[in-house]
Short mmCIF file of C-alpha atoms in Angstrom, two decimals:
data_model
loop_
_atom_site.label_atom_id
_atom_site.label_comp_id
_atom_site.label_asym_id
_atom_site.label_seq_id
_atom_site.Cartn_x
_atom_site.Cartn_y
_atom_site.Cartn_z
CA UNK A 13 35.16 28.39 50.94
CA UNK A 14 35.53 24.73 49.92
CA UNK A 15 36.95 23.78 46.59
CA UNK A 16 34.11 21.36 45.50
CA UNK A 17 30.69 22.53 46.94
CA UNK A 18 27.66 20.18 46.40
CA UNK A 19 24.54 20.97 47.91
CA UNK A 20 21.31 19.15 48.33
CA UNK A 21 22.01 17.36 44.89
CA UNK A 22 19.09 14.53 43.96
CA UNK A 23 18.84 12.60 41.01
CA UNK A 24 16.21 10.00 39.86
CA UNK A 25 16.29 7.49 37.10
CA UNK A 26 12.75 7.11 36.00
CA UNK A 27 11.03 6.60 39.50
CA UNK A 28 13.88 5.01 41.32
CA UNK A 29 15.33 7.72 43.32
CA UNK A 30 19.01 7.21 42.98
CA UNK A 31 20.83 10.06 45.01
CA UNK A 32 18.61 12.00 47.34
CA UNK A 33 19.76 15.41 49.23
CA UNK A 34 23.43 14.66 49.02
CA UNK A 35 25.93 17.44 50.19
CA UNK A 36 29.52 17.27 50.05
CA UNK A 37 32.34 20.15 50.81
CA UNK A 38 35.86 19.19 49.49
CA UNK A 39 38.75 21.55 50.64
CA UNK A 40 41.73 22.19 48.57
CA UNK A 41 44.50 19.00 49.55
CA UNK A 42 41.75 17.33 51.29
CA UNK A 43 41.15 13.70 50.62
CA UNK A 44 37.52 12.27 51.41
CA UNK A 45 36.25 8.53 50.85
CA UNK A 46 32.95 7.81 49.84
CA UNK A 47 32.04 4.07 50.87
CA UNK A 48 28.91 1.91 50.66
CA UNK A 49 27.27 -1.06 49.22
CA UNK A 50 27.12 -2.38 45.55
CA UNK A 51 24.15 0.12 44.16
CA UNK A 52 24.41 2.55 46.87
CA UNK A 53 24.84 5.28 44.02
CA UNK A 54 28.26 6.21 44.35
CA UNK A 55 29.38 5.83 40.71
CA UNK A 56 26.30 8.09 40.07
CA UNK A 57 27.52 10.71 42.51
CA UNK A 58 30.54 10.78 40.15
CA UNK A 59 28.49 10.91 37.30
CA UNK A 60 26.56 14.00 38.43
CA UNK A 61 29.59 15.56 39.46
CA UNK A 62 31.30 15.25 36.59
CA UNK A 63 28.41 16.28 34.48
CA UNK A 64 27.68 13.03 32.86
CA UNK A 65 24.12 12.98 34.27
CA UNK A 66 22.16 16.29 34.86
CA UNK A 67 20.99 16.13 38.52
CA UNK A 68 17.20 16.70 39.07
CA UNK A 69 17.89 19.20 41.81
CA UNK A 70 20.51 20.62 43.72
CA UNK A 71 24.00 22.56 42.82
CA UNK A 72 27.65 21.32 42.04
CA UNK A 73 29.95 24.42 42.79
CA UNK A 74 33.48 24.06 41.74
CA UNK A 75 35.87 27.08 42.64
CA UNK A 76 32.94 29.18 43.22
CA UNK A 77 31.38 28.42 39.87
CA UNK A 78 28.20 26.66 39.21
CA UNK A 79 28.96 23.11 37.05
CA UNK A 80 25.32 22.22 36.42
CA UNK A 81 24.38 23.12 32.74
CA UNK A 82 28.30 23.46 31.76
CA UNK A 83 29.96 21.44 28.90
CA UNK A 84 31.77 18.31 29.89
CA UNK A 85 34.98 19.45 28.30
CA UNK A 86 34.62 22.76 29.88
CA UNK A 87 34.36 21.47 33.47
CA UNK A 88 37.38 19.46 32.59
CA UNK A 89 39.66 22.38 31.38
CA UNK A 90 38.38 24.08 34.99
CA UNK A 91 40.57 21.45 36.71
CA UNK A 92 38.25 18.61 37.44
CA UNK A 93 39.49 15.16 36.73
CA UNK A 94 38.38 11.64 37.23
CA UNK A 95 39.07 8.01 36.67
CA UNK A 96 36.28 5.18 36.19
CA UNK A 97 36.15 1.84 37.58
CA UNK A 98 36.47 -0.06 34.27
CA UNK A 99 39.21 2.44 33.38
CA UNK A 100 37.96 3.24 29.80
CA UNK A 101 41.31 3.81 27.87
CA UNK A 102 41.64 3.98 24.33
CA UNK A 103 42.58 0.34 23.61
CA UNK A 104 44.45 0.44 20.39
CA UNK A 105 46.29 4.08 20.84
CA UNK A 106 49.90 4.25 22.84
CA UNK A 107 50.35 5.16 26.31
CA UNK A 108 52.24 8.41 24.81
CA UNK A 109 48.72 9.44 23.04
CA UNK A 110 46.79 8.85 26.08
CA UNK A 111 48.59 11.52 27.96
CA UNK A 112 49.16 13.76 24.86
CA UNK A 113 45.34 13.61 24.05
CA UNK A 114 44.60 15.12 27.68
CA UNK A 115 46.68 17.93 26.84
CA UNK A 116 44.13 18.88 23.89
CA UNK A 117 42.91 22.01 25.40
CA UNK A 118 46.21 23.40 25.84
CA UNK A 119 47.48 23.34 22.35
CA UNK A 120 46.87 26.26 20.24
CA UNK A 121 48.00 25.26 16.74
CA UNK A 122 45.54 25.72 13.91
CA UNK A 123 44.50 23.81 10.88
CA UNK A 124 47.15 24.86 8.75
CA UNK A 125 49.50 23.71 11.43
CA UNK A 126 47.96 20.39 11.30
CA UNK A 127 48.31 20.04 7.63
CA UNK A 128 51.58 21.81 6.75
CA UNK A 129 53.47 21.03 9.86
CA UNK A 130 54.29 24.45 10.62
CA UNK A 131 57.34 25.65 13.11
CA UNK A 132 54.47 26.35 15.79
CA UNK A 133 53.03 23.00 15.69
CA UNK A 134 56.40 21.57 16.04
CA UNK A 135 57.29 23.15 18.89
CA UNK A 136 53.95 22.63 20.79
CA UNK A 137 54.36 19.06 19.97
CA UNK A 138 57.93 18.84 21.46
CA UNK A 139 57.08 20.31 24.58
CA UNK A 140 53.83 18.21 24.88
CA UNK A 141 55.59 15.06 24.20
CA UNK A 142 58.41 16.21 26.81
CA UNK A 143 55.78 16.92 29.73
CA UNK A 144 54.08 13.72 28.66
CA UNK A 145 56.93 11.74 29.39
CA UNK A 146 57.69 13.42 32.78
CA UNK A 147 54.09 12.38 33.88
CA UNK A 148 54.90 8.72 32.62
CA UNK A 149 58.03 8.50 34.48
CA UNK A 150 56.36 9.81 37.71
CA UNK A 151 53.89 6.59 37.35
CA UNK A 152 56.91 4.46 36.26
CA UNK A 153 55.23 3.71 33.07
CA UNK A 154 57.64 6.00 30.65
CA UNK A 155 59.45 2.66 29.36
CA UNK A 156 56.16 1.64 27.89
CA UNK A 157 55.40 4.84 26.46
CA UNK A 158 54.95 3.68 22.50
CA UNK A 159 53.07 0.53 23.69
CA UNK A 160 49.38 0.01 22.88
CA UNK A 161 47.69 0.33 26.14
CA UNK A 162 45.60 -2.96 25.24
CA UNK A 163 49.18 -4.66 25.72
CA UNK A 164 49.82 -3.67 28.93
CA UNK A 165 49.39 -5.33 32.51
CA UNK A 166 46.48 -4.51 34.72
CA UNK A 167 47.99 -2.48 37.01
CA UNK A 168 50.06 -0.23 34.31
CA UNK A 169 46.75 0.34 32.68
CA UNK A 170 45.50 1.68 35.94
CA UNK A 171 48.63 3.85 36.55
CA UNK A 172 48.34 5.42 32.72
CA UNK A 173 44.66 6.29 33.50
CA UNK A 174 46.18 7.96 36.40
CA UNK A 175 48.38 9.93 34.53
CA UNK A 176 46.19 10.78 32.03
CA UNK A 177 43.57 11.95 34.53
CA UNK A 178 46.45 14.07 36.17
CA UNK A 179 48.03 15.62 33.07
CA UNK A 180 44.92 18.04 32.78
CA UNK A 181 46.40 19.78 36.04
CA UNK A 182 43.07 19.13 37.87
CA UNK A 183 42.68 20.83 41.33
CA UNK A 184 40.10 17.97 42.35
CA UNK A 185 40.66 14.53 41.16
CA UNK A 186 37.73 11.79 41.55
CA UNK A 187 38.98 8.26 41.95
CA UNK A 188 36.38 5.47 41.03
CA UNK A 189 37.58 2.31 42.94
CA UNK A 190 41.40 2.64 41.86
CA UNK A 191 42.28 -0.84 43.52
CA UNK A 192 39.49 -3.09 41.97
CA UNK A 193 40.84 -5.91 40.63
CA UNK A 194 44.31 -5.59 41.98
CA UNK A 195 46.48 -7.93 43.82
CA UNK A 196 47.25 -6.79 47.45
CA UNK A 197 50.93 -5.79 46.17
CA UNK A 198 49.52 -3.89 43.47
CA UNK A 199 47.13 -2.37 45.67
CA UNK A 200 49.81 -1.07 47.89
CA UNK A 201 51.75 0.37 45.08
CA UNK A 202 48.47 2.49 43.87
CA UNK A 203 48.01 3.68 47.48
CA UNK A 204 51.62 4.75 47.16
CA UNK A 205 51.39 6.48 43.91
CA UNK A 206 47.93 8.39 44.90
CA UNK A 207 49.31 9.48 48.01
CA UNK A 208 52.62 10.93 45.78
CA UNK A 209 50.07 12.34 43.33
CA UNK A 210 48.31 14.00 46.34
CA UNK A 211 51.70 15.43 47.70
CA UNK A 212 53.28 16.77 44.52
CA UNK A 213 50.02 18.60 43.20
CA UNK A 214 48.61 19.37 46.34
CA UNK A 215 45.21 17.58 45.16
CA UNK A 216 42.02 17.40 46.70
CA UNK A 217 40.63 13.92 45.72
CA UNK A 218 37.71 12.26 46.44
CA UNK A 219 37.62 8.47 46.36
CA UNK A 220 35.03 5.55 45.83
CA UNK A 221 36.40 2.71 47.33
CA UNK A 222 35.33 -0.93 48.68
CA UNK A 223 38.61 -1.88 50.37
CA UNK A 224 38.74 -0.48 53.80
CA UNK A 225 42.54 -0.57 54.09
CA UNK A 226 42.91 1.96 51.10
CA UNK A 227 40.10 4.47 52.75
CA UNK A 228 41.70 3.99 56.26
CA UNK A 229 45.31 4.73 54.66
CA UNK A 230 44.43 7.80 52.74
CA UNK A 231 41.25 9.32 53.74
CA UNK A 232 40.89 12.10 56.42
CA UNK A 233 37.00 12.15 55.90
CA UNK A 234 34.52 9.29 54.89
CA UNK A 235 30.99 9.22 54.03
CA UNK A 236 28.89 5.99 53.83
CA UNK A 237 26.30 5.85 51.44
CA UNK A 238 23.33 3.33 51.39
CA UNK A 239 20.40 3.87 49.01
CA UNK A 240 21.55 7.23 47.86
CA UNK A 241 21.72 8.69 51.06
CA UNK A 242 24.55 9.38 53.25
CA UNK A 243 23.97 7.22 56.50
CA UNK A 244 26.98 8.34 58.49
CA UNK A 245 29.77 10.92 57.89
CA UNK A 246 33.04 11.84 59.73
CA UNK A 247 36.60 10.11 60.50
CA UNK A 248 37.47 7.27 58.87
CA UNK A 249 37.50 4.79 61.87
CA UNK A 250 34.48 6.08 63.39
CA UNK A 251 32.43 5.78 60.24
CA UNK A 252 33.63 2.05 59.26
CA UNK A 253 32.97 0.80 62.83
CA UNK A 254 29.33 2.50 63.08
CA UNK A 255 26.81 -0.22 63.75
CA UNK A 256 24.56 1.57 61.00
CA UNK A 257 27.04 0.83 58.45
CA UNK A 258 27.99 -2.44 59.23
CA UNK A 259 24.35 -3.48 59.36
CA UNK A 260 24.07 -1.95 55.64
CA UNK A 261 27.24 -3.80 54.39
CA UNK A 262 26.29 -7.42 56.13
CA UNK A 263 22.60 -7.22 55.92
CA UNK A 264 20.11 -7.25 58.59
CA UNK A 265 19.83 -10.88 59.78
CA UNK A 266 23.45 -10.84 60.76
CA UNK A 267 23.39 -7.60 62.93
CA UNK A 268 22.83 -9.67 65.96
CA UNK A 269 26.03 -11.18 66.04
CA UNK B 18 46.62 -6.16 -27.48
CA UNK B 19 48.91 -3.54 -27.91
CA UNK B 20 50.62 -1.46 -25.18
CA UNK B 21 48.48 1.61 -25.54
CA UNK B 22 45.24 -0.59 -25.25
CA UNK B 23 46.68 -1.90 -21.77
CA UNK B 24 48.00 1.75 -21.01
CA UNK B 25 44.68 3.38 -21.41
CA UNK B 26 42.79 0.79 -19.38
CA UNK B 27 45.36 1.26 -16.64
CA UNK B 28 44.68 4.93 -16.83
CA UNK B 29 41.24 4.28 -16.56
CA UNK B 30 41.60 2.12 -13.68
CA UNK B 31 43.61 4.67 -11.57
CA UNK B 32 40.82 7.17 -12.23
CA UNK B 33 37.89 4.96 -11.74
CA UNK B 34 39.75 3.64 -8.44
CA UNK B 35 40.49 7.18 -7.30
CA UNK B 36 36.87 8.14 -7.25
CA UNK B 37 36.22 4.95 -4.95
CA UNK B 38 39.37 5.76 -3.00
CA UNK B 39 38.18 9.17 -2.16
CA UNK B 40 34.58 8.06 -1.08
CA UNK B 41 35.66 4.97 0.61
CA UNK B 42 38.03 7.34 2.72
CA UNK B 43 35.00 9.30 3.54
CA UNK B 44 33.28 6.22 4.74
CA UNK B 45 36.20 4.83 6.85
CA UNK B 46 36.59 8.36 8.83
CA UNK B 47 33.15 8.69 10.03
CA UNK B 48 33.54 4.88 10.71
CA UNK B 49 36.46 5.22 12.92
CA UNK B 50 34.98 7.98 14.86
CA UNK B 51 31.35 6.91 15.37
CA UNK B 52 31.44 3.18 14.83
CA UNK B 53 28.80 3.86 12.31
CA UNK B 54 28.74 4.09 8.50
CA UNK B 55 27.32 7.03 7.14
CA UNK B 56 24.87 5.62 4.68
CA UNK B 57 24.23 9.19 3.05
CA UNK B 58 27.73 9.56 2.17
CA UNK B 59 27.40 8.29 -1.42
CA UNK B 60 24.84 10.92 -1.83
CA UNK B 61 27.10 13.44 -0.32
CA UNK B 62 29.20 12.83 -3.28
CA UNK B 63 26.53 13.56 -5.57
CA UNK B 64 25.88 16.90 -3.94
CA UNK B 65 29.70 17.44 -4.31
CA UNK B 66 29.45 16.69 -7.78
CA UNK B 67 26.77 19.14 -8.21
CA UNK B 68 27.99 21.77 -5.97
CA UNK B 69 31.44 21.83 -7.98
CA UNK B 70 29.15 22.05 -11.35
CA UNK B 71 27.54 24.95 -9.97
CA UNK B 72 30.76 26.80 -8.84
CA UNK B 73 32.58 26.03 -11.91
CA UNK B 74 29.74 27.61 -13.97
CA UNK B 75 29.52 30.61 -11.69
CA UNK B 76 33.14 31.19 -11.55
CA UNK B 77 33.49 30.89 -15.36
CA UNK B 78 30.66 33.40 -15.94
CA UNK B 79 32.19 35.66 -13.77
CA UNK B 80 35.87 35.61 -14.88
CA UNK B 81 35.07 34.95 -18.40
CA UNK B 82 36.43 32.42 -20.80
CA UNK B 83 38.58 32.19 -24.10
CA UNK B 84 40.25 35.45 -24.91
CA UNK B 85 38.72 37.54 -22.37
CA UNK B 86 39.56 35.00 -19.45
CA UNK B 87 40.56 37.13 -16.62
CA UNK B 88 41.80 34.13 -14.97
CA UNK B 89 43.63 31.14 -16.37
CA UNK B 90 41.80 27.77 -16.54
CA UNK B 91 43.82 25.87 -13.90
CA UNK B 92 43.19 28.68 -11.68
CA UNK B 93 39.55 28.05 -11.91
CA UNK B 94 39.83 24.57 -11.45
CA UNK B 95 41.79 24.81 -8.13
CA UNK B 96 39.06 27.38 -7.05
CA UNK B 97 36.34 25.31 -7.86
CA UNK B 98 37.82 22.40 -5.92
CA UNK B 99 38.67 24.40 -3.21
CA UNK B 100 35.38 26.22 -2.85
CA UNK B 101 33.26 22.97 -3.57
CA UNK B 102 35.15 21.37 -0.73
CA UNK B 103 34.29 23.88 1.49
CA UNK B 104 30.92 23.94 0.71
CA UNK B 105 30.12 20.27 0.54
CA UNK B 106 32.20 20.16 4.03
CA UNK B 107 29.07 21.97 5.20
CA UNK B 108 26.64 19.92 3.83
CA UNK B 109 28.55 17.37 6.02
CA UNK B 110 28.28 19.15 9.09
CA UNK B 111 24.58 19.57 8.70
CA UNK B 112 23.93 15.98 8.23
CA UNK B 113 25.89 15.29 11.45
CA UNK B 114 24.13 17.99 13.42
CA UNK B 115 20.77 17.18 12.20
CA UNK B 116 20.95 13.45 11.63
CA UNK B 117 23.33 11.88 13.87
CA UNK B 118 24.02 13.95 16.72
CA UNK B 119 20.65 13.43 18.19
CA UNK B 120 20.97 9.50 17.86
CA UNK B 121 24.29 9.18 19.32
CA UNK B 122 23.15 7.27 22.52
CA UNK B 123 20.34 5.28 20.10
CA UNK B 124 20.72 1.84 18.76
CA UNK B 125 22.99 1.66 15.98
CA UNK B 126 19.91 0.46 13.61
CA UNK B 127 18.27 3.92 14.11
CA UNK B 128 21.40 5.85 13.05
CA UNK B 129 21.96 3.58 9.99
CA UNK B 130 18.18 3.91 9.08
CA UNK B 131 18.58 7.95 9.34
CA UNK B 132 21.40 7.60 7.07
CA UNK B 133 19.76 5.73 4.28
CA UNK B 134 16.82 8.32 4.75
CA UNK B 135 19.26 11.24 4.48
CA UNK B 136 20.68 9.92 1.36
CA UNK B 137 17.15 9.62 -0.15
CA UNK B 138 16.27 13.06 0.72
CA UNK B 139 19.51 14.75 -0.95
CA UNK B 140 18.54 12.92 -4.04
CA UNK B 141 14.98 13.92 -3.88
CA UNK B 142 16.02 17.54 -2.62
CA UNK B 143 18.28 17.63 -5.99
CA UNK B 144 15.28 16.51 -8.23
CA UNK B 145 13.05 19.01 -6.55
CA UNK B 146 15.47 22.09 -6.73
CA UNK B 147 17.46 21.22 -9.80
CA UNK B 148 15.20 18.93 -11.77
CA UNK B 149 17.54 16.95 -12.23
CA UNK B 150 43.70 16.22 -9.27
CA UNK B 151 45.21 14.07 -7.03
CA UNK B 152 44.25 14.71 -3.35
CA UNK B 153 47.33 14.64 -1.21
CA UNK B 154 46.66 11.23 0.87
CA UNK B 155 49.82 11.57 2.84
CA UNK B 156 48.59 14.64 4.69
CA UNK B 157 45.26 13.21 5.65
CA UNK B 158 47.22 10.42 6.97
CA UNK B 159 49.74 12.29 8.92
CA UNK B 160 46.75 14.29 10.32
CA UNK B 161 45.19 11.39 11.59
CA UNK B 162 48.06 9.98 12.91
CA UNK B 163 49.81 12.69 14.61
CA UNK B 164 47.41 15.92 15.31
CA UNK B 165 45.31 16.51 18.30
CA UNK B 166 42.18 16.25 16.01
CA UNK B 167 43.28 13.08 14.60
CA UNK B 168 44.16 11.42 17.81
CA UNK B 169 40.88 12.89 19.40
CA UNK B 170 39.07 11.17 16.43
CA UNK B 171 40.83 8.03 17.39
CA UNK B 172 39.94 8.25 21.10
CA UNK B 173 36.31 8.86 20.15
CA UNK B 174 36.34 5.35 18.18
CA UNK B 175 37.43 3.56 21.41
CA UNK B 176 35.62 5.31 24.34
CA UNK B 177 33.52 8.41 23.71
CA UNK B 178 32.63 8.88 27.36
CA UNK B 179 35.83 10.16 28.35
CA UNK B 180 37.12 12.09 25.29
CA UNK B 181 35.25 15.19 26.90
CA UNK B 182 36.58 14.46 30.29
CA UNK B 183 39.91 15.26 29.15
CA UNK B 184 39.07 18.84 28.19
CA UNK B 185 38.07 18.04 24.18
CA UNK B 186 34.94 19.10 22.44
CA UNK B 187 33.54 16.35 21.27
CA UNK B 188 30.68 17.90 18.94
CA UNK B 189 33.79 19.93 17.43
CA UNK B 190 35.74 16.46 16.49
CA UNK B 191 32.52 14.73 15.18
CA UNK B 192 31.45 17.47 13.00
CA UNK B 193 34.95 18.06 11.63
CA UNK B 194 35.24 14.34 10.72
CA UNK B 195 31.92 14.75 8.83
CA UNK B 196 33.26 18.00 7.17
CA UNK B 197 36.66 16.26 6.10
CA UNK B 198 34.93 13.10 5.13
CA UNK B 199 32.69 15.49 3.03
CA UNK B 200 35.37 17.53 1.09
CA UNK B 201 36.96 14.02 0.36
CA UNK B 202 33.71 13.07 -1.62
CA UNK B 203 33.32 16.65 -3.14
CA UNK B 204 36.90 16.17 -4.38
CA UNK B 205 35.89 12.71 -6.12
CA UNK B 206 32.73 14.20 -7.32
CA UNK B 207 34.56 17.12 -9.38
CA UNK B 208 36.89 14.66 -10.50
CA UNK B 209 34.04 12.25 -11.65
CA UNK B 210 32.37 15.36 -13.41
CA UNK B 211 35.75 16.25 -15.17
CA UNK B 212 35.81 12.80 -16.60
CA UNK B 213 32.17 11.79 -17.23
CA UNK B 214 30.42 15.06 -17.53
CA UNK B 215 26.91 13.49 -16.79
CA UNK B 216 25.48 14.24 -13.46
CA UNK B 217 22.56 12.45 -12.15
CA UNK B 218 20.71 12.61 -8.93
CA UNK B 219 21.09 9.02 -8.27
CA UNK B 220 24.87 8.65 -9.24
CA UNK B 221 25.91 8.74 -5.54
CA UNK B 222 23.66 5.40 -4.87
CA UNK B 223 25.81 3.01 -7.11
CA UNK B 224 29.06 4.67 -6.57
CA UNK B 225 28.38 5.07 -2.58
CA UNK B 226 27.78 1.64 -2.24
CA UNK B 227 30.69 0.39 -4.16
CA UNK B 228 32.86 2.93 -2.10
CA UNK B 229 31.20 1.09 0.58
CA UNK B 230 32.19 -2.06 -0.57
CA UNK B 231 35.91 -0.64 -0.67
CA UNK B 232 35.73 0.47 2.79
CA UNK B 233 35.05 -2.97 4.15
CA UNK B 234 37.62 -4.33 1.92
CA UNK B 235 40.28 -2.11 3.16
CA UNK B 236 39.31 -2.72 6.62
CA UNK B 237 36.84 -0.99 8.80
CA UNK B 238 37.95 2.32 10.31
CA UNK B 239 41.09 2.09 8.25
CA UNK B 240 41.69 5.01 6.03
CA UNK B 241 44.74 4.03 4.42
CA UNK B 242 43.22 0.68 3.75
CA UNK B 243 40.13 2.10 2.18
CA UNK B 244 42.26 4.23 -0.31
CA UNK B 245 44.04 1.04 -1.34
CA UNK B 246 41.04 -0.78 -1.58
CA UNK B 247 39.15 1.82 -3.62
CA UNK B 248 42.12 1.76 -6.00
CA UNK B 249 42.14 -1.98 -6.09
CA UNK B 250 38.32 -2.31 -6.77
CA UNK B 251 38.31 0.19 -9.40
CA UNK B 252 41.60 -1.87 -10.77
CA UNK B 253 39.50 -5.23 -10.63
CA UNK B 254 36.30 -3.31 -12.05
CA UNK B 255 38.06 -1.83 -15.34
CA UNK B 256 40.51 -4.65 -15.88
CA UNK B 257 37.77 -7.40 -15.79
CA UNK B 258 36.56 -5.92 -19.23
CA UNK B 259 39.58 -6.67 -21.08
CA UNK B 260 40.28 -9.72 -19.42
CA UNK B 261 36.95 -10.88 -20.57
CA UNK B 262 37.71 -9.72 -24.30
CA UNK B 263 41.33 -11.70 -23.81
CA UNK B 264 39.31 -14.84 -22.53
CA UNK B 265 36.79 -14.83 -25.65
CA UNK B 266 39.41 -14.44 -28.35
CA UNK B 267 41.76 -17.15 -26.66
CA UNK B 268 39.01 -19.91 -25.98
CA UNK B 269 36.57 -18.10 -28.56
CA UNK B 270 33.81 -17.82 -25.89
CA UNK B 271 30.92 -15.44 -25.87
CA UNK B 272 30.96 -13.72 -22.23
CA UNK B 273 29.34 -10.17 -22.32
CA UNK B 274 31.28 -7.54 -20.85
CA UNK B 275 27.98 -6.98 -18.77
CA UNK B 276 29.10 -9.60 -16.51
CA UNK B 277 31.71 -7.07 -15.16
CA UNK B 278 30.07 -6.39 -11.78
CA UNK B 279 29.35 -10.19 -11.03
CA UNK B 280 32.77 -11.18 -11.88
CA UNK B 281 34.72 -7.92 -10.39
CA UNK B 282 32.46 -8.40 -7.14
CA UNK B 283 33.23 -12.08 -7.12
CA UNK B 284 36.59 -11.44 -6.77
CA UNK B 285 36.23 -9.06 -3.88
CA UNK B 286 34.22 -11.78 -2.19
CA UNK B 287 36.78 -14.13 -2.48
CA UNK B 288 39.42 -11.92 -0.80
CA UNK B 289 37.06 -11.12 1.88
CA UNK B 290 36.62 -14.91 2.24
CA UNK B 291 40.54 -15.14 3.13
CA UNK B 292 40.60 -11.92 5.12
CA UNK B 293 36.83 -11.27 6.63
CA UNK B 294 38.51 -8.17 8.64
CA UNK B 295 39.59 -6.59 5.52
CA UNK B 296 42.90 -5.72 4.27
CA UNK B 297 44.07 -3.51 7.09
CA UNK B 298 41.10 -3.85 9.67
CA UNK B 299 41.83 -5.16 13.19
CA UNK B 300 40.07 -8.51 13.99
CA UNK B 301 36.98 -7.68 16.10
CA UNK B 302 35.23 -10.18 18.42
CA UNK B 303 31.88 -8.08 18.18
CA UNK B 304 29.40 -8.70 15.42
CA UNK B 305 29.48 -6.03 12.94
CA UNK B 306 27.47 -2.80 14.26
CA UNK B 307 25.49 -0.99 11.40
#
């Protein structure tokens, strides 16, 4: 049984059909890519799966459970994590706080502990800090743990966001253009980071990407989305060289070349 | 100009300032998570004062006074404060649930107007139905700075979309912020009731707006700033009167002490000219969102 199973999912904004009859099945440990021109509905699909939008039709099953109608924090606690194209970091909080925040649901101390600083709370705080530092080391941002994220270089901010997504111990990770705006070097480093995380946690990854090199390096399976519909799907090379996909990317008049 | 006169004014200033500080901290807490000033907050202070009155009368009638007292006076006072803070926190939670939660995606102006309306509803509700100790601040600071809830409150201020996606129940956090802010207002209400035993349904309006000024002066969203600015505002307001008296005597002028607010808030205005984002506020590039 696939870990993440989307069937016949559709969504419209007012009269606009943003996503129609979308299907996805993602097995444990599998990396699938989602490509397509701007405005094809890629991020909308992410928002539908994670519950930021509610699909007009269809179902999203995760680990055998229906996600549609579940609260966002419940979905996250079940093991579905994501990153954002525009990152959405908490600008004036420290790197360490970002990681600790993502362990919220695992901390059990109560209000008494919060106001009075009971031994239980101190124990939990110490444990969560150790764990957070471990993750930061993995992403090579442990040196800046006490800095505000707003002061970090772009590539480091991206890695903090990845660490924040992974520290909730997800089974499935959705990455929305993880290399957007990066230099070629930063991009190669990011590919390595994703590969490492994939191996270490046996993650299933679903990835939106414009850069075909990233898709080629990482994805076993690729879907090409145009106007909210999957046009072609299959092995990465096949999809990228498919005439229909090329047509969608570069526009109709140039197809004759 | 005797020493006792000065001391008396100093004590008054501290007391007056503590009301402003407690209310301003509530304003700042809610602002720091929702980027929105809860304009009903001054009236929650009023509700807190009335609840405090009700609870203290109830406790007194239950446990008696004078020689027949079952519980000593200070126990009753502590009980009154705790129970009132608890009940007023509930009022805050209801305000958040009914007034603000449905408007989280709406333009800020809608929420601001809603806040004003809720304030008026609380005032008129009061008229309709009734006819008319130092809080431990350092602990609040460490609550915001170090606990999981405090972190979640701050995170919501920067980007609330992603907060639930890391497993945090956002509605709980929003309700909790309103609860703590309202409990602070209740504490201020009771302290006010102890010092000036005259409550009226509109007491929250003038106090609320002045505490709002303190919240701005402290720096939007800075709780420590709000506390200090609250005391500062109290100090400026109270000390303006003896300052006027001294000036009058020295230069044989005749400035009325009813110019107190004008002079006090001119001073605040001058401070804001030099520090437009308040004492502890971060400089924002965006416009003030109401």
